[in-house]
PDB file of C-alpha atoms in Angstrom:
ATOM      1  CA  MET Z  20     131.775-132.357  65.990  1.00 40.00           C
ATOM      2  CA  TRP Z  21     129.968-132.988  69.233  1.00 46.00           C
ATOM      3  CA  PHE Z  22     131.616-130.225  71.226  1.00 56.00           C
ATOM      4  CA  PRO Z  23     130.218-127.310  69.117  1.00 59.00           C
ATOM      5  CA  ILE Z  24     126.764-128.839  69.494  1.00 65.00           C
ATOM      6  CA  ILE Z  25     127.160-129.294  73.229  1.00 69.00           C
ATOM      7  CA  ASN Z  26     128.499-125.794  73.712  1.00 76.00           C
ATOM      8  CA  ARG Z  27     125.493-124.354  71.916  1.00 81.00           C
ATOM      9  CA  PHE Z  28     123.075-125.689  74.533  1.00 86.00           C
ATOM     10  CA  THR Z  29     125.210-126.052  77.698  1.00 88.00           C
ATOM     11  CA  CYS Z  30     128.428-124.782  79.163  1.00 91.00           C
ATOM     12  CA  THR Z  31     131.085-125.696  81.660  1.00 91.00           C
ATOM     13  CA  ARG Z  32     131.489-124.068  85.058  1.00 93.00           C
ATOM     14  CA  LYS Z  33     134.441-122.077  83.694  1.00 93.00           C
ATOM     15  CA  GLN Z  34     132.409-120.800  80.728  1.00 94.00           C
ATOM     16  CA  LEU Z  35     129.434-119.756  82.840  1.00 96.00           C
ATOM     17  CA  PRO Z  36     130.471-116.145  83.624  1.00 97.00           C
ATOM     18  CA  ASN Z  37     131.044-115.377  79.943  1.00 96.00           C
ATOM     19  CA  ILE Z  38     127.739-116.959  78.914  1.00 96.00           C
ATOM     20  CA  MET Z  39     125.918-114.927  81.554  1.00 97.00           C
ATOM     21  CA  ARG Z  40     127.490-111.716  80.231  1.00 97.00           C
ATOM     22  CA  LYS Z  41     126.458-112.514  76.653  1.00 96.00           C
ATOM     23  CA  ILE Z  42     122.871-113.131  77.740  1.00 97.00           C
ATOM     24  CA  GLN Z  43     122.744-109.931  79.792  1.00 97.00           C
ATOM     25  CA  ASN Z  44     124.263-107.934  76.921  1.00 97.00           C
ATOM     26  CA  ASN Z  45     121.278-109.052  74.833  1.00 96.00           C
ATOM     27  CA  HIS Z  46     118.912-107.607  77.454  1.00 97.00           C
ATOM     28  CA  MET Z  47     117.962-111.018  78.802  1.00 98.00           C
ATOM     29  CA  LYS Z  48     118.456-112.733  82.121  1.00 98.00           C
ATOM     30  CA  PRO Z  49     119.959-116.150  82.829  1.00 98.00           C
ATOM     31  CA  ILE Z  50     118.413-119.026  84.731  1.00 98.00           C
ATOM     32  CA  LEU Z  51     121.318-120.996  86.148  1.00 98.00           C
ATOM     33  CA  ASP Z  52     121.048-124.781  86.340  1.00 96.00           C
ATOM     34  CA  TYR Z  53     123.658-127.212  87.580  1.00 96.00           C
ATOM     35  CA  SER Z  54     122.910-130.256  85.455  1.00 90.00           C
ATOM     36  CA  ASN Z  55     124.131-133.160  87.543  1.00 91.00           C
ATOM     37  CA  GLU Z  56     121.047-135.302  88.236  1.00 88.00           C
ATOM     38  CA  ASN Z  57     122.819-138.222  89.875  1.00 89.00           C
ATOM     39  CA  LYS Z  58     121.126-138.782  93.233  1.00 92.00           C
ATOM     40  CA  SER Z  59     124.090-140.828  94.479  1.00 93.00           C
ATOM     41  CA  GLN Z  60     126.042-137.550  94.371  1.00 94.00           C
ATOM     42  CA  HIS Z  61     123.414-135.603  96.319  1.00 96.00           C
ATOM     43  CA  GLN Z  62     125.936-134.128  98.754  1.00 97.00           C
ATOM     44  CA  LYS Z  63     128.140-132.878  95.917  1.00 96.00           C
ATOM     45  CA  ASN Z  64     125.098-131.453  94.112  1.00 96.00           C
ATOM     46  CA  PHE Z  65     123.935-129.670  97.254  1.00 98.00           C
ATOM     47  CA  HIS Z  66     127.306-127.996  97.777  1.00 98.00           C
ATOM     48  CA  GLU Z  67     127.502-126.975  94.138  1.00 97.00           C
ATOM     49  CA  ILE Z  68     124.108-125.274  94.314  1.00 98.00           C
ATOM     50  CA  MET Z  69     125.047-123.520  97.552  1.00 98.00           C
ATOM     51  CA  ASP Z  70     128.294-122.248  95.968  1.00 98.00           C
ATOM     52  CA  LEU Z  71     126.368-121.171  92.861  1.00 98.00           C
ATOM     53  CA  LEU Z  72     123.977-119.072  94.922  1.00 98.00           C
ATOM     54  CA  GLN Z  73     126.860-117.484  96.826  1.00 98.00           C
ATOM     55  CA  THR Z  74     128.975-116.773  93.747  1.00 98.00           C
ATOM     56  CA  TYR Z  75     126.146-115.327  91.629  1.00 98.00           C
ATOM     57  CA  PRO Z  76     123.718-113.350  93.821  1.00 98.00           C
ATOM     58  CA  ASN Z  77     120.479-111.802  92.539  1.00 98.00           C
ATOM     59  CA  GLN Z  78     119.848-114.557  90.005  1.00 98.00           C
ATOM     60  CA  CYS Z  79     117.283-117.208  89.167  1.00 98.00           C
ATOM     61  CA  VAL Z  80     118.455-120.730  89.889  1.00 98.00           C
ATOM     62  CA  ALA Z  81     116.715-123.897  88.707  1.00 98.00           C
ATOM     63  CA  ILE Z  82     117.013-127.024  90.785  1.00 97.00           C
ATOM     64  CA  LYS Z  83     116.039-130.647  90.214  1.00 96.00           C
ATOM     65  CA  LEU Z  84     115.023-132.443  93.373  1.00 97.00           C
ATOM     66  CA  SER Z  85     116.141-135.744  91.881  1.00 95.00           C
ATOM     67  CA  ALA Z  86     119.699-134.431  92.210  1.00 95.00           C
ATOM     68  CA  LEU Z  87     119.097-133.911  95.941  1.00 97.00           C
ATOM     69  CA  ASP Z  88     117.787-137.454  96.502  1.00 95.00           C
ATOM     70  CA  VAL Z  89     114.097-136.532  96.434  1.00 96.00           C
ATOM     71  CA  GLN Z  90     112.910-139.972  97.534  1.00 91.00           C
ATOM     72  CA  ASN Z  91     114.778-139.552 100.810  1.00 94.00           C
ATOM     73  CA  ARG Z  92     112.634-136.909 102.477  1.00 93.00           C
ATOM     74  CA  ASN Z  93     115.119-136.166 105.229  1.00 92.00           C
ATOM     75  CA  ASN Z  94     117.875-135.495 102.738  1.00 92.00           C
ATOM     76  CA  VAL Z  95     115.926-133.338 100.316  1.00 96.00           C
ATOM     77  CA  GLU Z  96     114.113-131.272 102.961  1.00 96.00           C
ATOM     78  CA  THR Z  97     117.340-130.543 104.847  1.00 97.00           C
ATOM     79  CA  TYR Z  98     119.098-129.570 101.649  1.00 98.00           C
ATOM     80  CA  LEU Z  99     116.223-127.452 100.375  1.00 97.00           C
ATOM     81  CA  GLU Z 100     115.872-125.565 103.631  1.00 97.00           C
ATOM     82  CA  ASP Z 101     119.520-124.481 103.429  1.00 98.00           C
ATOM     83  CA  ILE Z 102     119.302-123.713  99.706  1.00 98.00           C
ATOM     84  CA  ILE Z 103     116.262-121.490 100.132  1.00 98.00           C
ATOM     85  CA  LYS Z 104     117.823-119.616 103.007  1.00 98.00           C
ATOM     86  CA  ARG Z 105     120.978-119.028 100.961  1.00 98.00           C
ATOM     87  CA  ALA Z 106     118.859-117.846  98.011  1.00 98.00           C
ATOM     88  CA  LEU Z 107     116.974-115.365 100.217  1.00 98.00           C
ATOM     89  CA  GLN Z 108     120.232-114.033 101.652  1.00 98.00           C
ATOM     90  CA  ASN Z 109     121.473-113.363  98.130  1.00 98.00           C
ATOM     91  CA  GLN Z 110     118.207-111.986  96.685  1.00 98.00           C
ATOM     92  CA  SER Z 111     117.852-114.935  94.328  1.00 98.00           C
ATOM     93  CA  LYS Z 112     114.796-116.925  93.265  1.00 98.00           C
ATOM     94  CA  LEU Z 113     114.476-120.706  92.958  1.00 98.00           C
ATOM     95  CA  LEU Z 114     112.678-122.590  90.236  1.00 98.00           C
ATOM     96  CA  ILE Z 115     111.884-126.176  91.235  1.00 98.00           C
ATOM     97  CA  ASP Z 116     111.797-128.146  88.008  1.00 97.00           C
ATOM     98  CA  ALA Z 117     109.229-130.788  87.144  1.00 96.00           C
ATOM     99  CA  GLU Z 118     110.602-134.256  86.373  1.00 95.00           C
ATOM    100  CA  ASN Z 119     109.381-137.709  85.399  1.00 94.00           C
ATOM    101  CA  TYR Z 120     106.137-139.253  86.552  1.00 96.00           C
ATOM    102  CA  GLU Z 121     107.653-141.628  89.093  1.00 95.00           C
ATOM    103  CA  ILE Z 122     108.933-138.813  91.299  1.00 96.00           C
ATOM    104  CA  GLN Z 123     106.679-135.923  90.307  1.00 97.00           C
ATOM    105  CA  GLU Z 124     104.160-136.358  93.134  1.00 97.00           C
ATOM    106  CA  ASP Z 125     107.031-136.177  95.640  1.00 97.00           C
ATOM    107  CA  ILE Z 126     108.268-133.020  93.903  1.00 97.00           C
ATOM    108  CA  TYR Z 127     104.800-131.447  94.099  1.00 97.00           C
ATOM    109  CA  THR Z 128     104.466-132.277  97.789  1.00 97.00           C
ATOM    110  CA  ILE Z 129     107.855-130.870  98.736  1.00 97.00           C
ATOM    111  CA  SER Z 130     107.420-127.803  96.493  1.00 97.00           C
ATOM    112  CA  ASP Z 131     104.071-127.007  98.082  1.00 98.00           C
ATOM    113  CA  GLN Z 132     105.496-127.369 101.563  1.00 97.00           C
ATOM    114  CA  PHE Z 133     108.270-124.807 100.985  1.00 98.00           C
ATOM    115  CA  ILE Z 134     106.152-122.450  98.860  1.00 98.00           C
ATOM    116  CA  LYS Z 135     103.653-122.108 101.701  1.00 97.00           C
ATOM    117  CA  GLN Z 136     106.492-121.257 104.064  1.00 97.00           C
ATOM    118  CA  TYR Z 137     108.646-118.956 101.922  1.00 98.00           C
ATOM    119  CA  ASN Z 138     106.271-117.193  99.533  1.00 98.00           C
ATOM    120  CA  LYS Z 139     104.393-115.252 102.220  1.00 97.00           C
ATOM    121  CA  ASP Z 140     105.535-111.768 101.165  1.00 96.00           C
ATOM    122  CA  GLN Z 141     106.597-112.326  97.576  1.00 97.00           C
ATOM    123  CA  VAL Z 142     107.375-115.099  95.118  1.00 98.00           C
ATOM    124  CA  ASN Z 143     110.697-116.625  96.049  1.00 98.00           C
ATOM    125  CA  ILE Z 144     110.004-120.147  94.747  1.00 98.00           C
ATOM    126  CA  TYR Z 145     108.415-121.191  91.463  1.00 98.00           C
ATOM    127  CA  LYS Z 146     106.514-124.458  90.959  1.00 98.00           C
ATOM    128  CA  THR Z 147     106.643-126.096  87.543  1.00 98.00           C
ATOM    129  CA  TYR Z 148     103.566-127.480  85.742  1.00 98.00           C
ATOM    130  CA  GLN Z 149     103.930-129.875  82.810  1.00 97.00           C
ATOM    131  CA  LEU Z 150     101.056-129.079  80.457  1.00 97.00           C
ATOM    132  CA  TYR Z 151     101.552-132.188  78.309  1.00 96.00           C
ATOM    133  CA  ARG Z 152     100.082-134.127  81.242  1.00 97.00           C
ATOM    134  CA  ASN Z 153      96.332-134.502  81.137  1.00 97.00           C
ATOM    135  CA  ASP Z 154      96.071-134.013  84.912  1.00 97.00           C
ATOM    136  CA  SER Z 155      98.103-130.791  84.996  1.00 97.00           C
ATOM    137  CA  MET Z 156      95.127-128.454  84.738  1.00 97.00           C
ATOM    138  CA  ASN Z 157      93.602-129.964  87.873  1.00 97.00           C
ATOM    139  CA  VAL Z 158      96.815-129.276  89.786  1.00 97.00           C
ATOM    140  CA  LEU Z 159      96.947-125.724  88.429  1.00 97.00           C
ATOM    141  CA  LYS Z 160      93.308-125.045  89.404  1.00 98.00           C
ATOM    142  CA  GLN Z 161      93.775-126.546  92.842  1.00 97.00           C
ATOM    143  CA  ASP Z 162      96.727-124.240  93.517  1.00 97.00           C
ATOM    144  CA  LEU Z 163      94.974-121.148  92.159  1.00 96.00           C
ATOM    145  CA  PHE Z 164      91.618-121.645  93.818  1.00 96.00           C
ATOM    146  CA  CYS Z 165      92.619-122.831  97.295  1.00 95.00           C
ATOM    147  CA  GLU Z 166      92.479-120.437 100.223  1.00 95.00           C
ATOM    148  CA  ARG Z 167      96.030-119.232 100.747  1.00 96.00           C
ATOM    149  CA  ASP Z 168      98.061-116.624 102.573  1.00 96.00           C
ATOM    150  CA  TYR Z 169     101.024-116.945 100.229  1.00 98.00           C
ATOM    151  CA  PHE Z 170     101.828-116.155  96.613  1.00 98.00           C
ATOM    152  CA  LEU Z 171     102.505-118.515  93.739  1.00 98.00           C
ATOM    153  CA  GLY Z 172     105.115-118.588  91.021  1.00 98.00           C
ATOM    154  CA  PHE Z 173     103.718-120.571  88.090  1.00 97.00           C
ATOM    155  CA  LYS Z 174     106.303-121.924  85.682  1.00 98.00           C
ATOM    156  CA  LEU Z 175     104.450-123.424  82.718  1.00 98.00           C
ATOM    157  CA  VAL Z 176     106.250-125.925  80.501  1.00 97.00           C
ATOM    158  CA  ARG Z 177     105.011-128.480  78.011  1.00 95.00           C
ATOM    159  CA  GLY Z 178     107.233-131.274  79.325  1.00 92.00           C
ATOM    160  CA  ALA Z 179     110.524-133.005  78.487  1.00 85.00           C
ATOM    161  CA  TYR Z 180     110.078-136.561  79.780  1.00 89.00           C
ATOM    162  CA  TYR Z 181     107.850-137.914  77.021  1.00 87.00           C
ATOM    163  CA  ASN Z 182     109.550-141.276  76.604  1.00 84.00           C
ATOM    164  CA  GLU Z 183     109.474-141.930  80.340  1.00 89.00           C
ATOM    165  CA  ASP Z 184     105.974-140.573  80.992  1.00 93.00           C
ATOM    166  CA  LYS Z 185     104.002-141.968  78.067  1.00 91.00           C
ATOM    167  CA  LYS Z 186     103.815-145.481  79.528  1.00 94.00           C
ATOM    168  CA  HIS Z 187     101.825-144.123  82.462  1.00 95.00           C
ATOM    169  CA  ASN Z 188      98.885-142.952  80.310  1.00 94.00           C
ATOM    170  CA  ILE Z 189      99.010-139.417  81.676  1.00 96.00           C
ATOM    171  CA  LEU Z 190      99.861-137.549  78.463  1.00 96.00           C
ATOM    172  CA  PHE Z 191      97.596-136.030  75.857  1.00 96.00           C
ATOM    173  CA  ASP Z 192      97.173-138.063  72.703  1.00 94.00           C
ATOM    174  CA  THR Z 193      98.065-135.224  70.327  1.00 94.00           C
ATOM    175  CA  ILE Z 194     100.386-132.245  70.318  1.00 93.00           C
ATOM    176  CA  GLU Z 195      97.406-130.043  69.496  1.00 96.00           C
ATOM    177  CA  GLU Z 196      95.780-130.996  72.797  1.00 97.00           C
ATOM    178  CA  THR Z 197      98.985-130.145  74.617  1.00 96.00           C
ATOM    179  CA  HIS Z 198      99.150-126.746  72.905  1.00 97.00           C
ATOM    180  CA  GLN Z 199      95.543-126.035  73.871  1.00 98.00           C
ATOM    181  CA  ASN Z 200      96.146-127.102  77.468  1.00 98.00           C
ATOM    182  CA  TYR Z 201      99.194-124.833  77.677  1.00 98.00           C
ATOM    183  CA  ASN Z 202      97.237-121.855  76.392  1.00 98.00           C
ATOM    184  CA  ASN Z 203      94.395-122.665  78.775  1.00 98.00           C
ATOM    185  CA  GLY Z 204      96.951-122.512  81.585  1.00 98.00           C
ATOM    186  CA  ILE Z 205      97.930-118.993  80.516  1.00 98.00           C
ATOM    187  CA  ASP Z 206      94.276-117.973  80.383  1.00 98.00           C
ATOM    188  CA  LEU Z 207      93.616-119.402  83.834  1.00 98.00           C
ATOM    189  CA  PHE Z 208      96.440-117.382  85.351  1.00 98.00           C
ATOM    190  CA  PHE Z 209      95.093-114.124  83.909  1.00 97.00           C
ATOM    191  CA  GLN Z 210      91.584-114.914  85.085  1.00 97.00           C
ATOM    192  CA  HIS Z 211      92.236-116.054  88.629  1.00 96.00           C
ATOM    193  CA  SER Z 212      95.703-115.162  89.904  1.00 96.00           C
ATOM    194  CA  LYS Z 213      96.382-112.817  92.817  1.00 95.00           C
ATOM    195  CA  PRO Z 214      98.133-109.506  92.132  1.00 93.00           C
ATOM    196  CA  GLN Z 215     101.482-110.714  93.465  1.00 96.00           C
ATOM    197  CA  ASP Z 216     101.403-114.122  91.787  1.00 98.00           C
ATOM    198  CA  GLN Z 217     103.858-114.510  88.917  1.00 98.00           C
ATOM    199  CA  LEU Z 218     103.711-116.442  85.650  1.00 98.00           C
ATOM    200  CA  LEU Z 219     106.807-117.699  83.843  1.00 98.00           C
ATOM    201  CA  CYS Z 220     105.910-118.872  80.333  1.00 98.00           C
ATOM    202  CA  ALA Z 221     108.727-121.297  79.561  1.00 97.00           C
ATOM    203  CA  THR Z 222     107.997-122.042  75.930  1.00 96.00           C
ATOM    204  CA  HIS Z 223     109.343-121.762  72.384  1.00 93.00           C
ATOM    205  CA  ASN Z 224     105.854-121.893  70.921  1.00 94.00           C
ATOM    206  CA  GLU Z 225     105.197-118.546  69.246  1.00 96.00           C
ATOM    207  CA  ASP Z 226     101.414-118.860  69.506  1.00 97.00           C
ATOM    208  CA  SER Z 227     101.645-119.288  73.273  1.00 98.00           C
ATOM    209  CA  VAL Z 228     104.056-116.376  73.573  1.00 98.00           C
ATOM    210  CA  LEU Z 229     101.754-114.132  71.536  1.00 97.00           C
ATOM    211  CA  ARG Z 230      98.755-115.221  73.560  1.00 98.00           C
ATOM    212  CA  ALA Z 231     100.418-114.223  76.821  1.00 98.00           C
ATOM    213  CA  ILE Z 232     101.581-110.902  75.356  1.00 98.00           C
ATOM    214  CA  GLU Z 233      98.094-110.050  74.078  1.00 97.00           C
ATOM    215  CA  LEU Z 234      96.546-110.805  77.451  1.00 98.00           C
ATOM    216  CA  LEU Z 235      99.217-108.727  79.131  1.00 97.00           C
ATOM    217  CA  LYS Z 236      98.303-105.760  76.963  1.00 95.00           C
ATOM    218  CA  LYS Z 237      94.762-105.988  78.317  1.00 95.00           C
ATOM    219  CA  ASP Z 238      95.849-106.386  81.920  1.00 95.00           C
ATOM    220  CA  ARG Z 239      99.200-104.858  82.681  1.00 92.00           C
ATOM    221  CA  THR Z 240      98.838-105.493  86.402  1.00 95.00           C
ATOM    222  CA  LYS Z 241      99.812-109.139  85.898  1.00 97.00           C
ATOM    223  CA  GLN Z 242     103.395-110.196  86.465  1.00 97.00           C
ATOM    224  CA  VAL Z 243     104.308-112.278  83.405  1.00 98.00           C
ATOM    225  CA  TYR Z 244     107.752-113.286  82.198  1.00 98.00           C
ATOM    226  CA  PHE Z 245     109.127-115.598  79.515  1.00 98.00           C
ATOM    227  CA  ALA Z 246     111.866-118.235  79.410  1.00 98.00           C
ATOM    228  CA  GLN Z 247     113.563-120.184  76.640  1.00 95.00           C
ATOM    229  CA  LEU Z 248     116.483-122.545  76.420  1.00 92.00           C
ATOM    230  CA  MET Z 249     120.014-121.454  75.686  1.00 92.00           C
ATOM    231  CA  GLY Z 250     120.750-122.087  72.011  1.00 88.00           C
ATOM    232  CA  MET Z 251     117.107-122.244  70.914  1.00 87.00           C
ATOM    233  CA  SER Z 252     114.634-119.704  69.527  1.00 88.00           C
ATOM    234  CA  ASP Z 253     117.189-116.911  69.883  1.00 91.00           C
ATOM    235  CA  GLN Z 254     115.451-114.639  67.388  1.00 93.00           C
ATOM    236  CA  LEU Z 255     112.152-114.986  69.236  1.00 95.00           C
ATOM    237  CA  SER Z 256     113.956-114.322  72.517  1.00 96.00           C
ATOM    238  CA  LYS Z 257     115.396-111.102  71.117  1.00 96.00           C
ATOM    239  CA  GLN Z 258     111.956-109.952  69.972  1.00 96.00           C
ATOM    240  CA  ILE Z 259     110.462-110.634  73.395  1.00 97.00           C
ATOM    241  CA  ALA Z 260     113.363-108.809  75.086  1.00 97.00           C
ATOM    242  CA  LYS Z 261     112.394-105.535  73.394  1.00 96.00           C
ATOM    243  CA  LYS Z 262     109.333-105.124  75.627  1.00 96.00           C
ATOM    244  CA  HIS Z 263     109.258-107.942  78.157  1.00 97.00           C
ATOM    245  CA  THR Z 264     111.447-109.836  80.593  1.00 98.00           C
ATOM    246  CA  ILE Z 265     112.943-112.930  78.984  1.00 98.00           C
ATOM    247  CA  TYR Z 266     115.162-115.539  80.622  1.00 98.00           C
ATOM    248  CA  LYS Z 267     117.572-117.957  79.011  1.00 97.00           C
ATOM    249  CA  TYR Z 268     117.921-121.306  80.732  1.00 95.00           C
ATOM    250  CA  VAL Z 269     121.643-122.087  81.115  1.00 96.00           C
ATOM    251  CA  PRO Z 270     122.526-125.676  82.031  1.00 93.00           C
ATOM    252  CA  TYR Z 271     126.139-126.049  83.079  1.00 94.00           C
ATOM    253  CA  GLY Z 272     128.451-128.743  84.342  1.00 90.00           C
ATOM    254  CA  ASP Z 273     130.926-131.337  83.191  1.00 86.00           C
ATOM    255  CA  LEU Z 274     130.206-133.305  80.027  1.00 76.00           C
ATOM    256  CA  GLN Z 275     128.826-136.290  81.904  1.00 75.00           C
ATOM    257  CA  ASP Z 276     126.550-133.942  83.906  1.00 76.00           C
ATOM    258  CA  THR Z 277     125.000-132.255  80.894  1.00 75.00           C
ATOM    259  CA  LEU Z 278     124.464-135.302  78.657  1.00 72.00           C
ATOM    260  CA  PRO Z 279     121.141-136.388  80.259  1.00 71.00           C
ATOM    261  CA  TYR Z 280     119.793-132.868  79.672  1.00 71.00           C
ATOM    262  CA  LEU Z 281     120.944-132.894  76.045  1.00 71.00           C
ATOM    263  CA  ILE Z 282     119.471-136.302  75.369  1.00 71.00           C
ATOM    264  CA  ARG Z 283     116.090-135.264  76.755  1.00 65.00           C
ATOM    265  CA  ARG Z 284     115.954-132.008  74.851  1.00 63.00           C
ATOM    266  CA  LEU Z 285     117.243-133.214  71.527  1.00 63.00           C
ATOM    267  CA  TYR Z 286     115.885-136.754  71.444  1.00 54.00           C
ATOM    268  CA  GLU Z 287     112.904-137.289  73.707  1.00 46.00           C
ATOM    269  CA  ASN Z 288     111.509-133.854  72.980  1.00 46.00           C
ATOM    270  CA  TYR Z 289     112.439-133.925  69.287  1.00 51.00           C
ATOM    271  CA  PRO Z 290     110.121-131.034  68.195  1.00 52.00           C
ATOM    272  CA  MET Z 291     112.599-128.746  69.978  1.00 49.00           C
ATOM    273  CA  LEU Z 292     114.965-129.335  67.078  1.00 50.00           C
ATOM    274  CA  LEU Z 293     112.724-127.118  64.998  1.00 51.00           C
ATOM    275  CA  HIS Z 294     113.658-124.169  67.200  1.00 48.00           C
ATOM    276  CA  ILE Z 295     117.457-124.503  67.067  1.00 46.00           C
ATOM    277  CA  PHE Z 296     118.012-122.105  64.176  1.00 47.00           C
ATOM    278  CA  LYS Z 297     115.024-119.800  64.690  1.00 51.00           C
TER     279      LYS Z 297
END
C-alpha cells in the first residue's frame, strides 16, 4: 500500500527520466531534487548533485544545504562553488531550499554570498523565503531594497518545518496571517523588483496563484513563474501551464532518502493533504 503513495510524490533515480518526460509532455518543467538530507553523507550527496547536473543539463535543481553539511562552512562553501560552476556550464539554475530554524540563518548567509557573486548578469541562483515566519517580510524587504549590482531570484514558499519551527516563536499564530503574508510578498515583488529579478511562486494556494496572475496581467514586464509539488494540485498545474511557466518539484532517491520529505509534506504540513486529489 505504501509504495503507490510514495511513487505518487517521489521517484527513484531509475524512474526519474520517465517522470521528467511525463511532466514535460504536460507542458510543465521539472525541478530536480535529490532527497538525501543526511549530513554525514555529505560527500555522497555532493557527488550525486554533480552527476545530476551533468546528466540533465538545462534544468532547475533544488539543493538543501543541510545535505552538504551546512554547519561546516569549509565543506558547504567548497561543495557549493563546484556545484554552481557545474550548473553554469550546463545552463542550469539552482534553487537553494529553506530549512528549519536552527540552520536557516546559515543558509541565508551562504545563499547571499553566492547570489552576490553569481547573479551579476542574470538569475542563476534562487533564494527561498518561508512566509509562515513572522520575520520573513523583513528579510524580503532587506534583499529588495538594498543597493545591489546583482539580480535576485525570489522563491516564495509558506514553509514545511512547522513542527520544528513552532517552538522558536517565529511563526504566525493563524493560517490566515500566513496567507496574507505570502500575498504581501507577491505584491512587494511587483512593486519593487528590478526588471531582471525573478519570482517563483511555489504554492498550491489558488488565491495566491490568482493574485500573481492578475498582477502579471497589469505588468507583463515582470518575470514570474509557478511551482507545485509532484503529485499535488495537478489540475491547477495544468490550468497554469496553459498560459504561464509552471514547474513540478520532483524529489528522487532511495526509499530511506525520500521518507523525511514525505513525512514533512504529509504530516507536518498536513493542509497539503487537501491538494492531493485536486
